[in-house]
């Protein structure tokens, strides 16, 4: 029955996006020759250069699955989208170009990202005549070296904030006199001008002077770009142990790893069972009674499929005699609906009659809804069909799941400053639990062999939750790799149709209490099928309650890192704003902002120490400024409610492709070598966070 599941779910997403794109721009450029092909029903994560801001706005309004922040390049928004070949073809016809297939769906063996250069660069429009010169100011100017290549990044603000056509160029000079220039692009957020910027630009050597000029005749003062991040961790001593990650880890693997660490390092570890058990990797069982392309009723079990309901049969029968009433009977695991007949023996029951009768007479065991489009149609004789929860994973126990945390330190009594690292709130972000587990094991293994690590664990109390959302993670590993949310289905009515199965669940990182959807903030949805669905209420989900309960139970926790993927970001509050006027949650004080930024530079430096990955200055800062508004995220609750310095990583930085001269995204489940590299470098960043906490505690002792 559920062979159809995959493509019907995709057809649904297609409807959403097609609806969003139903107003094509008549002035859109002719489509470029397609250089990236997807089969019409194939799903992939694709980096797409959109035609214009309006196309992006229509996608967002239609509920498109945006995987990353849309970024302007060549003046056009660039977005990472989970979409089908058919949707990509629609976008291409309306002027978009696919830039990169970051990752394909259902591709267990070939996760290798495929990259193709975009067909053509857009011809920039002519300069407009200047009436009066504007004033230009550099907001950021940084350079760094990675992989033997020097990069430069700049942000410039113009006083001509309301002029969408002003063009800004940065001119650079190196110490040996080489010069060059590159254009910046206007960046708006929520309708407000922010600044002009560009992706990091390769330059031949260290730049020593920058100036900016504008098409209105404005010129900036010359500035000397600063070295980014200009911080390095203490050198690792000879014999420092690392590389404890050999493969991607499912939640079952993560649980085994936690148990092993608990046994192996009894003197340094407590394993904490968090108080709110999840639903588990389980779902109700469902089937179409009838043909959804013609007339059908969706029949669903009230209990989960694993609770004796998978395999239950459902059928409608013609009683074969005139004048019979509609009856419903459940016996020997078969639900039989005998249809009503008229005096001539003709069946008279409709789809609505059948759904209503099942709910009225067998509502304790089953719920039935008329399939979308089948309302009021004659009910066919159908079945028997077997109810099925559709779950494919066999290693996963079908029962509520106990989420676990590791507590690491010599003094686990609340007397030492606490650091919390937690990952995989979002199921598909497979590399993130590798980061936190590598971090945990580095601390434990080196405490035996390295005096500096031993000293750190004398002074700091470390908490690690490797997998916040195990049910969604199990679904991502075993059923649908782009799953982001948990497995709790709060949908009602036609949205419970099994064709929406890959779209159910709550976005755990939109379910917290501060700056939430329920408070009127931007970046979460009330639609149960949206990728950013906020749940039925703040903290409606056990996954989010676990994070907050752990932090509340341990008031010595003063620092937290929420580990996500991908894109290479380092962020802190505020993480949300209200749409009207883009009013953010309160900004941290000057002192706290200074601590956030100075600590971030240390941690970015430690990440870079592993394999040279440099998190861009443009992607280091408050969430609401550098990524997007994320209403109801966990870091905001930790910071504003509990006073914890709460950061977010997006691991998996874009990689520079020397051949194409472009930055390329790595995706949620990159080839394992890349995921391994991410685990090593971001574990190094978390160790530096522990040093940050130690240094902070030296001046701010824990009060008990
Ligand atoms: Zn995430």
XYZ file of C-alpha atoms in Angstrom, residues 124 127 134-139 154-161 163-171 181-187 193-198 211-220:
48
model
C 25.067 43.641 -14.373
C 25.483 52.384 -13.486
C 26.584 59.085 -0.449
C 28.828 58.344 2.526
C 30.366 54.900 2.867
C 31.580 53.221 6.031
C 33.287 49.852 6.498
C 31.417 47.717 9.088
C 34.130 43.219 3.792
C 30.814 44.810 4.738
C 30.108 48.422 3.847
C 27.113 50.586 4.769
C 25.922 53.438 2.549
C 23.925 56.421 3.782
C 21.762 55.977 0.653
C 19.837 53.246 2.471
C 18.221 53.451 -2.966
C 18.051 49.831 -4.121
C 20.220 50.578 -7.169
C 23.317 52.019 -5.503
C 26.343 49.886 -6.388
C 29.381 49.578 -4.150
C 32.847 48.386 -5.161
C 35.714 47.474 -2.840
C 39.241 48.194 -4.104
C 38.381 45.124 -6.886
C 35.103 43.301 -6.379
C 31.451 44.343 -6.138
C 29.328 44.187 -2.987
C 25.634 43.349 -2.931
C 22.811 44.952 -1.055
C 21.531 42.895 1.871
C 18.464 47.670 4.658
C 21.347 46.109 6.590
C 24.542 46.674 4.588
C 26.353 45.691 1.382
C 28.556 42.599 1.433
C 30.118 39.833 -0.644
C 38.628 51.606 -0.066
C 34.997 51.496 -1.116
C 33.371 53.568 -3.876
C 29.733 53.854 -4.868
C 27.810 54.516 -8.055
C 26.519 57.718 -6.409
C 30.072 59.049 -6.187
C 30.682 58.203 -2.525
C 34.103 57.128 -1.285
C 35.112 55.606 2.048
